């Protein structure tokens, strides 16, 4: 497949409109493997991964974009992240059956989604958007229209093998003709799931917008990677505090932490924990077991 695990940007030459297309194959299959998800639970995870992959490139972020929804519905947690190295990771927790007719508020049992943008050397920027609409794309379009003041259209699709999507955004500037944005939106809305998933971007854009002049940029390869590490887990223990750490140690014999994104396991015994808390002149947490 031409699009395999790619992110690619495009521009409308005659209008202040930009776009991004993402297609995830291998990277999505690795994340989808985590199990416990089915039907819309699985497709929402895939679609959300496509969203953060689209945003990290569209907004040209040097850092990461995280989208998170927590609630009390059958899909009680969803966290996805993409970074400027084109690495993605994500997890979701399904605890009940999802009604195929339910809207996203009911599925998550939540009213909001949280988008966090982290860039190096700056405070993280957090945007909170109401979770409204039937589909994830409805909530995101509302978020961009209100908080970011950037009209944005998302098409998202996902099955067990592939998650794909396209974003089209009107950026500040004057349209050549008043109808251009509506025309582009109307044409974009005609895209089928199959076209989004199977066509090379050049062919897809020719099929959708054959009257427009478009410029395509080089594509980037996306892969699944997790940023967890023993050092980060040790830092988490530190923030948990010594009292709580000792309590777990006493009842469990060791502290075992599993990464929810990649299932990597980090365990800390009594000596490790003492080192983490810097006791007895021990080495700092960075230099634990090797
Ligand atoms: Zn991990």
Coordinates of C-alpha atoms and ligand atoms in Angstrom, one line a residue:
X1 CA 0.0 0.0 0.0
X2 CA 1.3 3.4 -1.0
X3 CA 0.2 5.2 2.2
X4 CA 1.4 2.6 4.7
X5 CA 2.1 4.3 8.1
X6 CA 2.4 7.8 6.5
X7 CA 1.5 11.3 7.3
X8 CA 1.4 13.8 4.4
X9 CA 0.6 17.5 4.2
X10 CA -1.0 19.3 1.3
X11 CA -2.0 22.9 0.4
X12 CA -4.6 24.4 -1.8
X13 CA -2.4 26.8 -4.0
X14 CA -5.2 29.3 -4.6
X15 CA -6.8 29.4 -1.2
X16 CA -5.7 29.7 2.5
X17 CA -6.6 26.1 3.1
X18 CA -4.3 23.4 4.2
X19 CA -4.7 19.7 4.7
X20 CA -3.1 16.6 6.2
X21 CA -3.6 12.9 5.6
X22 CA -2.6 10.1 7.8
X23 CA -2.9 6.3 7.2
X24 CA -1.8 3.9 9.9
X25 CA -1.3 0.2 9.2
X26 CA 1.5 -1.7 11.2
X27 CA 1.6 1.0 13.9
X28 CA -2.2 0.8 14.4
X29 CA -2.2 -3.1 14.4
X30 CA 0.5 -3.1 17.1
X31 CA -1.5 -0.8 19.3
X32 CA -4.9 -2.5 18.5
X33 CA -3.4 -5.8 19.7
X34 CA -3.7 -4.7 23.4
X35 CA -7.1 -6.4 23.6
X36 CA -10.2 -5.7 25.6
X37 CA -11.6 -3.5 22.9
X38 CA -14.2 -4.3 20.3
X39 CA -16.6 -2.5 17.8
X40 CA -16.7 1.2 18.4
X41 CA -14.3 1.0 21.3
X42 CA -11.6 -0.2 19.0
X43 CA -12.5 2.2 16.2
X44 CA -12.5 5.2 18.5
X45 CA -9.0 4.4 19.7
X46 CA -7.8 4.2 16.1
X47 CA -9.6 7.4 15.1
X48 CA -8.2 9.2 18.1
X49 CA -4.7 8.1 17.1
X50 CA -5.2 9.4 13.6
X51 CA -6.4 12.7 15.1
X52 CA -3.2 13.3 17.2
X53 CA -1.0 12.2 14.3
X54 CA -2.8 14.7 12.1
X55 CA -2.5 17.5 14.6
X56 CA 1.1 17.1 15.5
X57 CA 2.0 17.8 11.8
X58 CA -0.8 20.3 11.0
X59 CA 0.1 22.5 14.0
X60 CA 3.8 21.9 13.3
X61 CA 4.4 21.1 17.0
X62 CA 8.0 20.3 18.2
X63 CA 6.9 18.1 21.0
X64 CA 3.8 16.1 21.5
X65 CA 0.0 16.2 21.3
X66 CA -2.1 14.2 23.7
X67 CA -5.9 13.6 23.6
X68 CA -7.5 12.2 26.7
X69 CA -11.1 11.3 27.6
X70 CA -12.0 9.9 31.0
X71 CA -15.5 9.1 32.2
X72 CA -17.9 6.6 33.6
X73 CA -19.2 5.1 30.4
X74 CA -18.4 1.7 28.8
X75 CA -15.3 3.2 27.3
X76 CA -14.0 4.8 30.5
X77 CA -10.6 5.9 29.4
X78 CA -8.9 6.8 26.1
X79 CA -5.4 8.3 25.9
X80 CA -3.5 8.8 22.7
X81 CA -0.3 10.7 21.9
X82 CA 1.8 11.6 18.9
X83 CA 5.1 13.4 18.9
X84 CA 7.2 15.3 16.4
X85 CA 9.4 12.3 15.8
X86 CA 6.3 10.7 14.3
X87 CA 5.9 8.2 17.1
X88 CA 2.4 7.3 18.3
X89 CA 1.0 5.4 21.3
X90 CA -2.4 5.0 22.8
X91 CA -4.6 3.0 25.1
X92 CA -8.2 2.7 25.9
X93 CA -10.2 0.8 28.6
X94 CA -13.5 -0.8 27.7
X95 CA -15.5 -2.0 30.7
X96 CA -18.9 -2.7 29.2
X97 CA -20.8 -3.2 26.0
X98 CA -21.1 -0.2 23.7
X99 CA -24.4 0.5 22.0
X100 CA -23.7 1.0 18.3
X101 CA -26.2 3.9 18.3
X102 CA -24.8 5.7 21.3
X103 CA -23.3 9.1 20.9
X104 CA -19.8 9.8 22.2
X105 CA -21.0 11.4 25.5
X106 CA -22.7 8.2 26.4
X107 CA -19.9 6.0 25.2
X108 CA -17.3 7.7 27.4
X109 CA -19.7 8.9 30.1
X110 CA -18.0 12.2 30.0
X111 CA -18.7 15.8 28.9
X112 CA -15.2 16.8 27.8
X113 CA -12.1 15.9 25.9
X114 CA -8.7 17.3 26.8
X115 CA -6.0 18.1 24.3
X116 CA -2.6 18.8 25.8
X117 CA 0.2 20.2 23.7
X118 CA 3.7 20.0 25.1
X119 CA 6.6 21.8 23.4
X120 CA 10.1 21.8 24.6
X121 CA 11.0 24.6 27.0
X122 CA 7.4 25.8 27.4
X123 CA 4.5 25.2 29.8
X124 CA 2.1 22.6 28.4
X125 CA -1.0 24.1 26.8
X126 CA -4.2 22.4 27.7
X127 CA -7.5 22.8 25.8
X128 CA -10.7 21.4 27.0
X129 CA -13.6 20.8 24.6
X130 CA -17.1 19.7 25.1
X131 CA -17.7 16.2 24.0
X132 CA -20.6 16.7 21.7
X133 CA -21.9 15.0 18.7
X134 CA -22.3 11.4 17.5
X135 CA -18.7 11.0 16.3
X136 CA -15.3 12.0 17.6
X137 CA -14.9 14.3 14.5
X138 CA -17.9 16.3 15.6
X139 CA -16.4 17.1 19.0
X140 CA -13.0 18.1 17.4
X141 CA -14.6 20.3 14.7
X142 CA -16.5 22.1 17.5
X143 CA -13.3 22.5 19.4
X144 CA -11.4 24.1 16.5
X145 CA -14.3 26.3 15.5
X146 CA -14.6 27.7 19.1
X147 CA -11.4 27.7 21.0
X148 CA -8.9 27.8 18.1
X149 CA -11.0 29.9 15.7
X150 CA -9.8 27.7 12.9
X151 CA -12.6 26.1 10.8
X152 CA -11.4 22.5 10.5
X153 CA -12.9 19.4 9.0
X154 CA -12.0 15.9 10.0
X155 CA -12.8 12.6 8.1
X156 CA -11.8 9.6 10.2
X157 CA -12.2 5.9 9.6
X158 CA -10.8 2.7 11.2
X159 CA -11.0 -1.1 11.0
X160 CA -8.8 -3.8 12.5
X161 CA -6.1 -3.4 9.9
X162 CA -6.0 0.3 9.2
X163 CA -6.9 3.7 10.7
X164 CA -6.9 6.7 8.4
X165 CA -8.0 10.2 8.3
X166 CA -7.8 13.6 6.6
X167 CA -8.0 17.1 8.1
X168 CA -8.8 20.2 6.1
X169 CA -8.3 23.6 7.8
X170 CA -9.0 27.1 6.7
X171 CA -6.1 29.3 7.8
X172 CA -6.2 33.1 8.2
X173 CA -6.1 34.8 4.8
X174 CA -8.5 35.9 2.1
X175 CA -10.3 33.3 0.0
X176 CA -10.0 33.8 -3.8
X177 CA -13.8 33.4 -4.1
X178 CA -16.3 33.4 -1.2
X179 CA -17.6 29.9 -1.9
X180 CA -14.2 28.2 -1.9
X181 CA -14.2 26.9 1.7
X182 CA -17.8 25.6 1.4
X183 CA -17.0 24.0 -1.9
X184 CA -13.9 22.3 -0.5
X185 CA -15.8 21.1 2.6
X186 CA -18.6 19.8 0.5
X187 CA -16.2 17.8 -1.7
X188 CA -14.2 16.6 1.3
X189 CA -17.4 15.2 2.8
X190 CA -17.9 12.9 -0.2
X191 CA -14.8 10.9 0.6
X192 CA -15.5 7.2 1.3
X193 CA -13.8 5.1 4.0
X194 CA -12.3 3.0 1.3
X195 CA -10.8 5.9 -0.5
X196 CA -9.3 7.3 2.7
X197 CA -7.8 3.9 3.5
X198 CA -6.7 2.6 0.2
X199 CA -5.8 5.4 -2.2
X200 CA -2.4 7.1 -2.5
X201 CA -2.9 10.7 -1.4
X202 CA -2.3 12.1 -4.9
X203 CA -5.0 10.0 -6.4
X204 CA -7.4 10.7 -3.5
X205 CA -7.0 14.5 -3.9
X206 CA -7.4 14.3 -7.7
X207 CA -10.6 12.4 -7.2
X208 CA -12.0 14.8 -4.6
X209 CA -10.7 18.2 -5.8
X210 CA -10.0 17.8 -9.5
X211 CA -10.7 21.5 -10.2
X212 CA -8.3 22.8 -7.6
X213 CA -4.5 23.2 -7.8
X214 CA -2.9 21.3 -4.9
X215 CA 0.6 21.0 -3.6
X216 CA 1.8 17.8 -1.9
X217 CA 4.6 17.7 0.5
X218 CA 6.9 14.8 1.3
X219 CA 5.4 12.1 3.5
X220 CA 6.6 11.1 6.9
X221 CA 6.7 7.6 8.3
X222 CA 4.8 7.0 11.5
X223 CA 5.7 4.2 13.9
X224 CA 4.5 2.9 17.3
X225 CA 6.9 3.7 20.1
X226 CA 6.5 4.2 23.8
X227 CA 8.4 6.8 25.8
X228 CA 8.2 4.9 29.1
X229 CA 11.4 3.9 30.9
X230 CA 12.7 2.7 34.2
X231 CA 13.9 6.3 35.0
X232 CA 10.4 7.7 34.4
X233 CA 8.8 5.1 36.5
X234 CA 11.2 5.8 39.3
X235 CA 10.3 9.5 39.0
X236 CA 6.7 8.5 39.3
X237 CA 7.4 6.6 42.5
X238 CA 9.1 9.7 43.9
X239 CA 6.1 11.8 43.3
X240 CA 3.9 9.1 44.9
X241 CA 5.8 9.8 48.1
X242 CA 7.8 7.6 50.4
X243 CA 4.9 6.7 52.7
X244 CA 2.8 5.2 50.0
X245 CA 5.7 3.5 48.3
X246 CA 6.7 1.8 51.7
X247 CA 3.1 0.7 52.2
X248 CA 2.9 -1.1 48.8
X249 CA 6.3 -2.6 49.4
X250 CA 5.2 -3.9 52.7
X251 CA 2.1 -5.6 51.4
X252 CA 3.3 -6.7 48.0
X253 CA 7.0 -7.3 48.6
X254 CA 7.9 -5.2 45.6
X255 CA 6.4 -2.4 43.5
X256 CA 5.5 -3.5 40.1
X257 CA 4.4 -1.0 37.5
X258 CA 3.0 -1.9 34.1
X259 CA 3.0 0.6 31.3
X260 CA -0.6 0.9 30.0
X261 CA 0.6 1.9 26.5
X262 CA 3.1 -0.9 25.8
X263 CA 2.7 -3.4 28.7
X264 CA 6.4 -3.1 29.7
X265 CA 6.9 -4.0 33.3
X266 CA 9.1 -2.2 35.8
X267 CA 9.6 -3.7 39.2
X268 CA 11.3 -2.1 42.3
X269 CA 12.3 -4.1 45.3
X270 CA 13.2 -2.7 48.7
X271 CA 16.8 -1.8 47.7
X272 CA 15.6 -0.1 44.4
X273 CA 13.0 1.9 46.4
X274 CA 15.6 3.1 48.9
X275 CA 17.7 4.2 46.0
X276 CA 14.8 6.0 44.4
X277 CA 14.3 8.0 47.6
X278 CA 18.1 8.6 47.8
X279 CA 18.6 6.9 51.2
X280 CA 21.9 5.8 52.7
X281 CA 23.9 7.8 50.2
X282 CA 22.8 5.5 47.5
X283 CA 23.0 6.3 43.8
X284 CA 20.4 8.6 42.3
X285 CA 17.4 6.9 40.6
X286 CA 18.9 7.2 37.2
X287 CA 21.6 4.7 38.1
X288 CA 19.5 1.8 39.4
X289 CA 19.8 -1.6 38.0
X290 CA 21.9 -2.4 34.9
Ligands
LIG1 ZN1 5.4 1.9 27.6

